[in-house]
Amino acid sequence: MLALQEIQNRMAKASKTAGRKSTDTKLIAISKTRSVEEIRPLLESGHRLFGENRVQEVAEKWPVLREEYPDVKVHLVGQLQSNKAEEAIAHFDAIHSLDRKSLLKALAKAMDKSGKNIPCFVQINIGEESQKGGCTISETGAFLQTVLDTGIDLAGLMCLPPSKADPVPYFALLAKLAKDNDLTGLSMGMSADFETAIKLGATHVRVGTALFGPRTI
Ligand SMILES: *Cc1c(COP(=O)(O)O)cnc(C)c1O
């Protein structure tokens, strides 16, 4: 698949410029709203890491694809309601949107029940935007401690910077927060800014449009 190759090349170039190894950053293909037919070419090209933002959609699309490609991994990158925690644990291999105590409690309970301990990124509301989810910057340290206390596998931090702003200061701040808290995982960067994110230390970039084309819905 051409778009996949192009993104991989651009990622490799950005890594090189930053003096990082290309294997330091994973590409999460964001397949929300994309049909099974649109996803399949990526799987056929060997890509195995995907991201979705709705539990219901994953439950509909991925069971059949997982049967064909058992080594596939699907990460949740969207907001999660606590009452869907159990379903989320059943369908996802990692969560990038852990951002509050009520959800932490629900996830811990669901993981306990299922015996599945999946890695979680704590989402930070890096632009302090009222309409966005995410732990506030000032509460980050305390919330991370609470997460660690529950025994959940803390993978790192995630952010979605304000949509029209220069992402550099936000990515840099997320990297600093991670470093201050001894975390290595950084889920940041999308179609428009994944190269910038790689230069600032991203370990996971979340790319949708640049892989699949503009969204029609
Ligand atoms: C949709 C989405 C992406 C991908 O965005 P593109 O601009 O299409 O690459 C990344 N992260 C999150 C949380 C998303 O919801």
PDB file of C-alpha atoms and ligand atoms in Angstrom:
ATOM      1  CA  MET A   1       0.000   0.000   0.000  1.00  0.00           C
ATOM      2  CA  LEU A   2       1.526   3.217  -1.229  1.00  0.00           C
ATOM      3  CA  ALA A   3       0.308   5.582   1.468  1.00  0.00           C
ATOM      4  CA  LEU A   4       1.616   3.237   4.173  1.00  0.00           C
ATOM      5  CA  GLN A   5       5.031   3.118   2.559  1.00  0.00           C
ATOM      6  CA  GLU A   6       5.123   6.869   2.240  1.00  0.00           C
ATOM      7  CA  ILE A   7       4.245   7.404   5.907  1.00  0.00           C
ATOM      8  CA  GLN A   8       6.856   4.844   6.951  1.00  0.00           C
ATOM      9  CA  ASN A   9       9.477   6.631   4.842  1.00  0.00           C
ATOM     10  CA  ARG A  10       8.578  10.002   6.316  1.00  0.00           C
ATOM     11  CA  MET A  11       8.715   8.526   9.820  1.00  0.00           C
ATOM     12  CA  ALA A  12      12.141   7.015   9.150  1.00  0.00           C
ATOM     13  CA  LYS A  13      13.422  10.348   7.848  1.00  0.00           C
ATOM     14  CA  ALA A  14      12.079  12.263  10.858  1.00  0.00           C
ATOM     15  CA  SER A  15      13.646   9.707  13.214  1.00  0.00           C
ATOM     16  CA  LYS A  16      16.981  10.023  11.489  1.00  0.00           C
ATOM     17  CA  THR A  17      16.891  13.834  11.660  1.00  0.00           C
ATOM     18  CA  ALA A  18      16.125  13.578  15.360  1.00  0.00           C
ATOM     19  CA  GLY A  19      18.934  11.089  15.955  1.00  0.00           C
ATOM     20  CA  ARG A  20      16.451   8.423  16.984  1.00  0.00           C
ATOM     21  CA  LYS A  21      16.041   4.866  15.728  1.00  0.00           C
ATOM     22  CA  SER A  22      13.082   4.330  13.386  1.00  0.00           C
ATOM     23  CA  THR A  23      11.997   1.425  15.609  1.00  0.00           C
ATOM     24  CA  ASP A  24      11.568   3.893  18.502  1.00  0.00           C
ATOM     25  CA  THR A  25       8.249   5.108  17.093  1.00  0.00           C
ATOM     26  CA  LYS A  26       5.265   2.922  16.288  1.00  0.00           C
ATOM     27  CA  LEU A  27       2.681   3.828  13.691  1.00  0.00           C
ATOM     28  CA  ILE A  28      -0.903   3.399  14.838  1.00  0.00           C
ATOM     29  CA  ALA A  29      -3.164   3.359  11.775  1.00  0.00           C
ATOM     30  CA  ILE A  30      -6.325   5.107  12.911  1.00  0.00           C
ATOM     31  CA  SER A  31      -9.091   3.154  11.192  1.00  0.00           C
ATOM     32  CA  LYS A  32     -12.148   4.771  12.794  1.00  0.00           C
ATOM     33  CA  THR A  33     -15.019   5.164  10.291  1.00  0.00           C
ATOM     34  CA  ARG A  34     -13.100   3.014   7.765  1.00  0.00           C
ATOM     35  CA  SER A  35     -14.676  -0.166   6.476  1.00  0.00           C
ATOM     36  CA  VAL A  36     -13.179  -3.641   6.720  1.00  0.00           C
ATOM     37  CA  GLU A  37     -12.509  -3.391   2.951  1.00  0.00           C
ATOM     38  CA  GLU A  38     -10.518  -0.192   3.466  1.00  0.00           C
ATOM     39  CA  ILE A  39      -8.534  -1.709   6.338  1.00  0.00           C
ATOM     40  CA  ARG A  40      -7.674  -4.977   4.622  1.00  0.00           C
ATOM     41  CA  PRO A  41      -4.967  -3.604   2.242  1.00  0.00           C
ATOM     42  CA  LEU A  42      -2.959  -2.424   5.243  1.00  0.00           C
ATOM     43  CA  LEU A  43      -3.165  -5.845   6.829  1.00  0.00           C
ATOM     44  CA  GLU A  44      -2.115  -7.415   3.529  1.00  0.00           C
ATOM     45  CA  SER A  45       0.904  -5.079   3.473  1.00  0.00           C
ATOM     46  CA  GLY A  46       1.899  -6.440   6.860  1.00  0.00           C
ATOM     47  CA  HIS A  47       0.691  -3.629   9.096  1.00  0.00           C
ATOM     48  CA  ARG A  48      -0.653  -4.872  12.422  1.00  0.00           C
ATOM     49  CA  LEU A  49      -1.222  -1.885  14.730  1.00  0.00           C
ATOM     50  CA  PHE A  50      -4.503   0.015  14.515  1.00  0.00           C
ATOM     51  CA  GLY A  51      -6.467   2.559  16.510  1.00  0.00           C
ATOM     52  CA  GLU A  52     -10.195   3.074  16.876  1.00  0.00           C
ATOM     53  CA  ASN A  53     -12.271   5.454  18.957  1.00  0.00           C
ATOM     54  CA  ARG A  54     -15.550   3.653  19.531  1.00  0.00           C
ATOM     55  CA  VAL A  55     -16.120   0.395  21.374  1.00  0.00           C
ATOM     56  CA  GLN A  56     -19.232  -0.427  19.355  1.00  0.00           C
ATOM     57  CA  GLU A  57     -17.473   0.032  16.018  1.00  0.00           C
ATOM     58  CA  VAL A  58     -14.567  -2.178  17.057  1.00  0.00           C
ATOM     59  CA  ALA A  59     -16.920  -4.910  18.200  1.00  0.00           C
ATOM     60  CA  GLU A  60     -18.492  -4.860  14.741  1.00  0.00           C
ATOM     61  CA  LYS A  61     -15.381  -4.601  12.564  1.00  0.00           C
ATOM     62  CA  TRP A  62     -12.497  -6.346  14.219  1.00  0.00           C
ATOM     63  CA  PRO A  63     -13.538  -9.869  15.321  1.00  0.00           C
ATOM     64  CA  VAL A  64     -13.497 -11.120  11.705  1.00  0.00           C
ATOM     65  CA  LEU A  65     -10.176  -9.404  10.927  1.00  0.00           C
ATOM     66  CA  ARG A  66      -8.623 -10.739  14.137  1.00  0.00           C
ATOM     67  CA  GLU A  67      -9.531 -14.243  13.054  1.00  0.00           C
ATOM     68  CA  GLU A  68      -7.589 -13.769   9.840  1.00  0.00           C
ATOM     69  CA  TYR A  69      -4.724 -11.849  11.456  1.00  0.00           C
ATOM     70  CA  PRO A  70      -4.364 -13.121  15.033  1.00  0.00           C
ATOM     71  CA  ASP A  71      -1.337 -10.917  15.736  1.00  0.00           C
ATOM     72  CA  VAL A  72      -3.222  -7.685  15.088  1.00  0.00           C
ATOM     73  CA  LYS A  73      -3.379  -5.068  17.877  1.00  0.00           C
ATOM     74  CA  VAL A  74      -6.131  -2.483  18.237  1.00  0.00           C
ATOM     75  CA  HIS A  75      -5.694   0.518  20.542  1.00  0.00           C
ATOM     76  CA  LEU A  76      -8.477   2.726  21.866  1.00  0.00           C
ATOM     77  CA  VAL A  77      -7.723   6.380  21.166  1.00  0.00           C
ATOM     78  CA  GLY A  78     -11.058   7.974  22.009  1.00  0.00           C
ATOM     79  CA  GLN A  79     -12.863   8.965  25.151  1.00  0.00           C
ATOM     80  CA  LEU A  80     -14.246   6.053  27.121  1.00  0.00           C
ATOM     81  CA  GLN A  81     -17.308   5.989  29.353  1.00  0.00           C
ATOM     82  CA  SER A  82     -16.799   4.079  32.583  1.00  0.00           C
ATOM     83  CA  ASN A  83     -19.816   1.866  31.884  1.00  0.00           C
ATOM     84  CA  LYS A  84     -18.076   0.592  28.720  1.00  0.00           C
ATOM     85  CA  ALA A  85     -14.864  -0.396  30.510  1.00  0.00           C
ATOM     86  CA  GLU A  86     -15.604  -4.105  30.449  1.00  0.00           C
ATOM     87  CA  GLU A  87     -16.381  -4.091  26.737  1.00  0.00           C
ATOM     88  CA  ALA A  88     -13.287  -1.999  26.048  1.00  0.00           C
ATOM     89  CA  ILE A  89     -11.063  -4.482  27.870  1.00  0.00           C
ATOM     90  CA  ALA A  90     -12.565  -7.296  25.804  1.00  0.00           C
ATOM     91  CA  HIS A  91     -11.901  -5.591  22.456  1.00  0.00           C
ATOM     92  CA  PHE A  92      -8.743  -3.491  22.838  1.00  0.00           C
ATOM     93  CA  ASP A  93      -5.054  -4.218  23.399  1.00  0.00           C
ATOM     94  CA  ALA A  94      -4.206  -0.804  24.871  1.00  0.00           C
ATOM     95  CA  ILE A  95      -6.034   2.335  25.953  1.00  0.00           C
ATOM     96  CA  HIS A  96      -4.785   5.866  25.219  1.00  0.00           C
ATOM     97  CA  SER A  97      -7.511   7.803  27.019  1.00  0.00           C
ATOM     98  CA  LEU A  98      -7.278   7.048  30.712  1.00  0.00           C
ATOM     99  CA  ASP A  99      -7.941  10.465  32.213  1.00  0.00           C
ATOM    100  CA  ARG A 100      -9.923  10.297  35.447  1.00  0.00           C
ATOM    101  CA  LYS A 101     -10.362   8.349  38.663  1.00  0.00           C
ATOM    102  CA  SER A 102     -13.837   7.007  37.874  1.00  0.00           C
ATOM    103  CA  LEU A 103     -12.553   5.466  34.638  1.00  0.00           C
ATOM    104  CA  LEU A 104      -9.437   4.130  36.352  1.00  0.00           C
ATOM    105  CA  LYS A 105     -11.627   2.399  38.908  1.00  0.00           C
ATOM    106  CA  ALA A 106     -13.869   0.897  36.218  1.00  0.00           C
ATOM    107  CA  LEU A 107     -10.896  -0.292  34.147  1.00  0.00           C
ATOM    108  CA  ALA A 108      -9.136  -1.812  37.149  1.00  0.00           C
ATOM    109  CA  LYS A 109     -12.296  -3.703  38.051  1.00  0.00           C
ATOM    110  CA  ALA A 110     -12.820  -4.895  34.467  1.00  0.00           C
ATOM    111  CA  MET A 111      -9.199  -6.028  34.178  1.00  0.00           C
ATOM    112  CA  ASP A 112      -9.447  -7.864  37.470  1.00  0.00           C
ATOM    113  CA  LYS A 113     -12.572  -9.653  36.313  1.00  0.00           C
ATOM    114  CA  SER A 114     -11.188 -10.622  32.893  1.00  0.00           C
ATOM    115  CA  GLY A 115      -7.642 -11.360  34.041  1.00  0.00           C
ATOM    116  CA  LYS A 116      -6.400  -9.164  31.174  1.00  0.00           C
ATOM    117  CA  ASN A 117      -4.007  -6.361  32.162  1.00  0.00           C
ATOM    118  CA  ILE A 118      -3.710  -4.097  29.150  1.00  0.00           C
ATOM    119  CA  PRO A 119      -1.349  -1.105  28.952  1.00  0.00           C
ATOM    120  CA  CYS A 120      -2.889   2.335  29.445  1.00  0.00           C
ATOM    121  CA  PHE A 121      -1.669   5.786  28.433  1.00  0.00           C
ATOM    122  CA  VAL A 122      -2.849   8.653  30.595  1.00  0.00           C
ATOM    123  CA  GLN A 123      -4.362  11.367  28.418  1.00  0.00           C
ATOM    124  CA  ILE A 124      -3.355  14.888  29.398  1.00  0.00           C
ATOM    125  CA  ASN A 125      -5.497  17.894  28.500  1.00  0.00           C
ATOM    126  CA  ILE A 126      -2.376  19.609  27.244  1.00  0.00           C
ATOM    127  CA  GLY A 127      -4.075  22.763  25.922  1.00  0.00           C
ATOM    128  CA  GLU A 128      -6.332  23.058  29.000  1.00  0.00           C
ATOM    129  CA  GLU A 129      -9.358  23.040  26.670  1.00  0.00           C
ATOM    130  CA  SER A 130     -12.722  22.731  28.389  1.00  0.00           C
ATOM    131  CA  GLN A 131     -14.282  20.625  25.597  1.00  0.00           C
ATOM    132  CA  LYS A 132     -11.510  18.030  25.612  1.00  0.00           C
ATOM    133  CA  GLY A 133     -10.963  15.055  27.867  1.00  0.00           C
ATOM    134  CA  GLY A 134      -7.739  14.521  29.714  1.00  0.00           C
ATOM    135  CA  CYS A 135      -6.208  14.917  33.112  1.00  0.00           C
ATOM    136  CA  THR A 136      -5.256  18.507  33.895  1.00  0.00           C
ATOM    137  CA  ILE A 137      -1.563  19.358  33.804  1.00  0.00           C
ATOM    138  CA  SER A 138      -1.461  20.290  37.490  1.00  0.00           C
ATOM    139  CA  GLU A 139      -3.042  16.980  38.555  1.00  0.00           C
ATOM    140  CA  THR A 140      -0.812  14.789  36.388  1.00  0.00           C
ATOM    141  CA  GLY A 141       1.657  13.705  39.073  1.00  0.00           C
ATOM    142  CA  ALA A 142      -1.020  12.765  41.587  1.00  0.00           C
ATOM    143  CA  PHE A 143      -3.142  10.942  39.025  1.00  0.00           C
ATOM    144  CA  LEU A 144      -0.177   8.930  37.722  1.00  0.00           C
ATOM    145  CA  GLN A 145       0.558   7.841  41.276  1.00  0.00           C
ATOM    146  CA  THR A 146      -3.048   6.681  41.682  1.00  0.00           C
ATOM    147  CA  VAL A 147      -2.767   4.705  38.441  1.00  0.00           C
ATOM    148  CA  LEU A 148       0.450   3.042  39.611  1.00  0.00           C
ATOM    149  CA  ASP A 149      -1.151   2.234  42.976  1.00  0.00           C
ATOM    150  CA  THR A 150      -3.887   0.214  41.231  1.00  0.00           C
ATOM    151  CA  GLY A 151      -1.273  -1.962  39.515  1.00  0.00           C
ATOM    152  CA  ILE A 152      -2.335  -1.007  36.000  1.00  0.00           C
ATOM    153  CA  ASP A 153       0.364  -1.208  33.329  1.00  0.00           C
ATOM    154  CA  LEU A 154       1.127   2.491  32.791  1.00  0.00           C
ATOM    155  CA  ALA A 155       2.424   2.853  29.233  1.00  0.00           C
ATOM    156  CA  GLY A 156       2.989   6.601  29.146  1.00  0.00           C
ATOM    157  CA  LEU A 157       1.207   9.846  28.292  1.00  0.00           C
ATOM    158  CA  MET A 158      -1.037  10.848  25.421  1.00  0.00           C
ATOM    159  CA  CYS A 159      -2.216  14.232  24.132  1.00  0.00           C
ATOM    160  CA  LEU A 160      -4.280  15.919  21.451  1.00  0.00           C
ATOM    161  CA  PRO A 161      -3.054  19.525  21.157  1.00  0.00           C
ATOM    162  CA  PRO A 162      -5.482  22.367  20.303  1.00  0.00           C
ATOM    163  CA  SER A 163      -6.442  21.788  16.682  1.00  0.00           C
ATOM    164  CA  LYS A 164      -5.202  24.954  14.976  1.00  0.00           C
ATOM    165  CA  ALA A 165      -2.206  25.760  17.157  1.00  0.00           C
ATOM    166  CA  ASP A 166       1.473  25.072  16.580  1.00  0.00           C
ATOM    167  CA  PRO A 167       1.863  21.653  18.254  1.00  0.00           C
ATOM    168  CA  VAL A 168       5.528  22.117  19.215  1.00  0.00           C
ATOM    169  CA  PRO A 169       5.071  23.627  22.715  1.00  0.00           C
ATOM    170  CA  TYR A 170       2.369  21.045  23.525  1.00  0.00           C
ATOM    171  CA  PHE A 171       4.417  18.057  22.400  1.00  0.00           C
ATOM    172  CA  ALA A 172       7.417  19.450  24.280  1.00  0.00           C
ATOM    173  CA  LEU A 173       5.346  19.873  27.432  1.00  0.00           C
ATOM    174  CA  LEU A 174       3.986  16.329  27.200  1.00  0.00           C
ATOM    175  CA  ALA A 175       7.542  15.022  26.775  1.00  0.00           C
ATOM    176  CA  LYS A 176       8.638  16.990  29.826  1.00  0.00           C
ATOM    177  CA  LEU A 177       5.744  15.693  31.931  1.00  0.00           C
ATOM    178  CA  ALA A 178       6.626  12.137  30.924  1.00  0.00           C
ATOM    179  CA  LYS A 179      10.294  12.629  31.732  1.00  0.00           C
ATOM    180  CA  ASP A 180       9.514  14.237  35.110  1.00  0.00           C
ATOM    181  CA  ASN A 181       7.438  11.176  35.963  1.00  0.00           C
ATOM    182  CA  ASP A 182       9.911   8.576  34.642  1.00  0.00           C
ATOM    183  CA  LEU A 183       7.642   7.481  31.804  1.00  0.00           C
ATOM    184  CA  THR A 184       8.939   6.595  28.345  1.00  0.00           C
ATOM    185  CA  GLY A 185       5.749   6.159  26.282  1.00  0.00           C
ATOM    186  CA  LEU A 186       4.539   9.236  24.369  1.00  0.00           C
ATOM    187  CA  SER A 187       1.432   8.931  22.212  1.00  0.00           C
ATOM    188  CA  MET A 188       1.368  12.138  20.179  1.00  0.00           C
ATOM    189  CA  GLY A 189       1.251  13.294  16.562  1.00  0.00           C
ATOM    190  CA  MET A 190      -1.391  12.772  13.869  1.00  0.00           C
ATOM    191  CA  SER A 191      -1.513  13.130  10.069  1.00  0.00           C
ATOM    192  CA  ALA A 192      -0.587  16.810  10.071  1.00  0.00           C
ATOM    193  CA  ASP A 193       2.207  16.719  12.625  1.00  0.00           C
ATOM    194  CA  PHE A 194       3.593  13.221  13.184  1.00  0.00           C
ATOM    195  CA  GLU A 195       7.068  14.195  12.009  1.00  0.00           C
ATOM    196  CA  THR A 196       7.177  17.053  14.524  1.00  0.00           C
ATOM    197  CA  ALA A 197       5.993  14.638  17.216  1.00  0.00           C
ATOM    198  CA  ILE A 198       8.769  12.175  16.342  1.00  0.00           C
ATOM    199  CA  LYS A 199      11.357  14.931  16.645  1.00  0.00           C
ATOM    200  CA  LEU A 200      10.001  15.693  20.123  1.00  0.00           C
ATOM    201  CA  GLY A 201      10.112  12.065  21.274  1.00  0.00           C
ATOM    202  CA  ALA A 202       6.846  10.375  20.222  1.00  0.00           C
ATOM    203  CA  THR A 203       6.865   6.597  20.687  1.00  0.00           C
ATOM    204  CA  HIS A 204       3.411   6.188  19.118  1.00  0.00           C
ATOM    205  CA  VAL A 205       2.010   8.361  16.323  1.00  0.00           C
ATOM    206  CA  ARG A 206      -1.684   8.104  15.461  1.00  0.00           C
ATOM    207  CA  VAL A 207      -2.251   8.578  11.737  1.00  0.00           C
ATOM    208  CA  GLY A 208      -5.632   8.314  10.011  1.00  0.00           C
ATOM    209  CA  THR A 209      -6.289  10.674   7.100  1.00  0.00           C
ATOM    210  CA  ALA A 210      -2.766  10.503   5.666  1.00  0.00           C
ATOM    211  CA  LEU A 211      -3.140   6.718   5.376  1.00  0.00           C
ATOM    212  CA  PHE A 212      -6.758   6.313   4.344  1.00  0.00           C
ATOM    213  CA  GLY A 213      -7.575   9.618   2.650  1.00  0.00           C
ATOM    214  CA  PRO A 214     -10.042  12.270   3.791  1.00  0.00           C
ATOM    215  CA  ARG A 215     -12.923  11.037   5.928  1.00  0.00           C
ATOM    216  CA  THR A 216     -16.290  11.146   4.231  1.00  0.00           C
ATOM    217  CA  ILE A 217     -18.323  10.758   7.435  1.00  0.00           C
TER     218      ILE A 217
HETATM  219  C1  LIG B   1      -8.918  10.534  14.518  1.00  0.00           C
HETATM  220  C2  LIG B   1      -7.821  10.590  15.469  1.00  0.00           C
HETATM  221  C3  LIG B   1      -6.480  10.568  15.051  1.00  0.00           C
HETATM  222  C4  LIG B   1      -6.078  10.564  13.589  1.00  0.00           C
HETATM  223  O1  LIG B   1      -6.257  11.824  13.030  1.00  0.00           O
HETATM  224  P1  LIG B   1      -5.798  12.152  11.525  1.00  0.00           P
HETATM  225  O2  LIG B   1      -5.705  13.624  11.510  1.00  0.00           O
HETATM  226  O3  LIG B   1      -6.864  11.602  10.651  1.00  0.00           O
HETATM  227  O4  LIG B   1      -4.497  11.484  11.307  1.00  0.00           O
HETATM  228  C5  LIG B   1      -5.502  10.563  16.032  1.00  0.00           C
HETATM  229  N1  LIG B   1      -5.802  10.582  17.340  1.00  0.00           N
HETATM  230  C6  LIG B   1      -7.061  10.600  17.785  1.00  0.00           C
HETATM  231  C7  LIG B   1      -7.323  10.622  19.240  1.00  0.00           C
HETATM  232  C8  LIG B   1      -8.113  10.605  16.872  1.00  0.00           C
HETATM  233  O5  LIG B   1      -9.372  10.650  17.319  1.00  0.00           O
END
